[in-house]
Amino acid sequence: MALDLRNEIITAVKARDIASACSLLEEHITKAGEVLLAALGSLPPQR
């Protein structure tokens, strides 16, 4: 999925469709944030 999104971003940039590229980047960043939050949530509490 991440590779597909990356390819879509590259395609939009090459086509100079900046609005689409920005929307796709926002989606990519949001998904990365969700993964990061899930990973942090699975860590044991620090002492």
PDB file of C-alpha atoms in Angstrom:
ATOM      1  CA  MET A   1       0.000   0.000   0.000  1.00  0.00           C
ATOM      2  CA  ALA A   2       2.728   2.488   0.928  1.00  0.00           C
ATOM      3  CA  LEU A   3       4.551   1.820  -2.332  1.00  0.00           C
ATOM      4  CA  ASP A   4       1.340   2.403  -4.328  1.00  0.00           C
ATOM      5  CA  LEU A   5       0.774   5.711  -2.549  1.00  0.00           C
ATOM      6  CA  ARG A   6       4.397   6.697  -3.141  1.00  0.00           C
ATOM      7  CA  ASN A   7       4.046   5.955  -6.848  1.00  0.00           C
ATOM      8  CA  GLU A   8       0.821   7.978  -7.005  1.00  0.00           C
ATOM      9  CA  ILE A   9       2.604  10.945  -5.399  1.00  0.00           C
ATOM     10  CA  ILE A  10       5.480  10.710  -7.884  1.00  0.00           C
ATOM     11  CA  THR A  11       3.056  10.459 -10.804  1.00  0.00           C
ATOM     12  CA  ALA A  12       1.148  13.535  -9.617  1.00  0.00           C
ATOM     13  CA  VAL A  13       4.359  15.538  -9.209  1.00  0.00           C
ATOM     14  CA  LYS A  14       5.600  14.536 -12.663  1.00  0.00           C
ATOM     15  CA  ALA A  15       2.231  15.583 -14.116  1.00  0.00           C
ATOM     16  CA  ARG A  16       2.587  18.894 -12.233  1.00  0.00           C
ATOM     17  CA  ASP A  17      -0.694  18.185 -10.460  1.00  0.00           C
ATOM     18  CA  ILE A  18       0.428  19.841  -7.268  1.00  0.00           C
ATOM     19  CA  ALA A  19      -2.994  19.824  -5.581  1.00  0.00           C
ATOM     20  CA  SER A  20      -3.250  16.051  -5.970  1.00  0.00           C
ATOM     21  CA  ALA A  21       0.347  15.567  -4.880  1.00  0.00           C
ATOM     22  CA  CYS A  22      -0.301  17.594  -1.719  1.00  0.00           C
ATOM     23  CA  SER A  23      -3.453  15.619  -0.924  1.00  0.00           C
ATOM     24  CA  LEU A  24      -1.612  12.339  -1.413  1.00  0.00           C
ATOM     25  CA  LEU A  25       1.275  13.546   0.767  1.00  0.00           C
ATOM     26  CA  GLU A  26      -1.193  14.493   3.484  1.00  0.00           C
ATOM     27  CA  GLU A  27      -2.697  10.996   3.310  1.00  0.00           C
ATOM     28  CA  HIS A  28       0.783   9.449   3.485  1.00  0.00           C
ATOM     29  CA  ILE A  29       1.760  11.568   6.507  1.00  0.00           C
ATOM     30  CA  THR A  30      -1.513  10.742   8.271  1.00  0.00           C
ATOM     31  CA  LYS A  31      -0.988   7.013   7.773  1.00  0.00           C
ATOM     32  CA  ALA A  32       2.608   7.278   8.992  1.00  0.00           C
ATOM     33  CA  GLY A  33       1.388   9.115  12.094  1.00  0.00           C
ATOM     34  CA  GLU A  34      -1.166   6.399  12.789  1.00  0.00           C
ATOM     35  CA  VAL A  35       1.543   3.740  12.548  1.00  0.00           C
ATOM     36  CA  LEU A  36       3.807   5.736  14.866  1.00  0.00           C
ATOM     37  CA  LEU A  37       1.053   6.210  17.449  1.00  0.00           C
ATOM     38  CA  ALA A  38       0.229   2.501  17.345  1.00  0.00           C
ATOM     39  CA  ALA A  39       3.897   1.639  17.841  1.00  0.00           C
ATOM     40  CA  LEU A  40       4.238   4.053  20.747  1.00  0.00           C
ATOM     41  CA  GLY A  41       1.082   2.664  22.311  1.00  0.00           C
ATOM     42  CA  SER A  42       2.548  -0.828  22.319  1.00  0.00           C
ATOM     43  CA  LEU A  43       5.697   0.228  24.207  1.00  0.00           C
ATOM     44  CA  PRO A  44       5.916  -0.514  27.917  1.00  0.00           C
ATOM     45  CA  PRO A  45       5.693   2.541  30.182  1.00  0.00           C
ATOM     46  CA  GLN A  46       9.000   4.187  31.072  1.00  0.00           C
ATOM     47  CA  ARG A  47      10.129   4.298  34.677  1.00  0.00           C
TER      48      ARG A  47
END
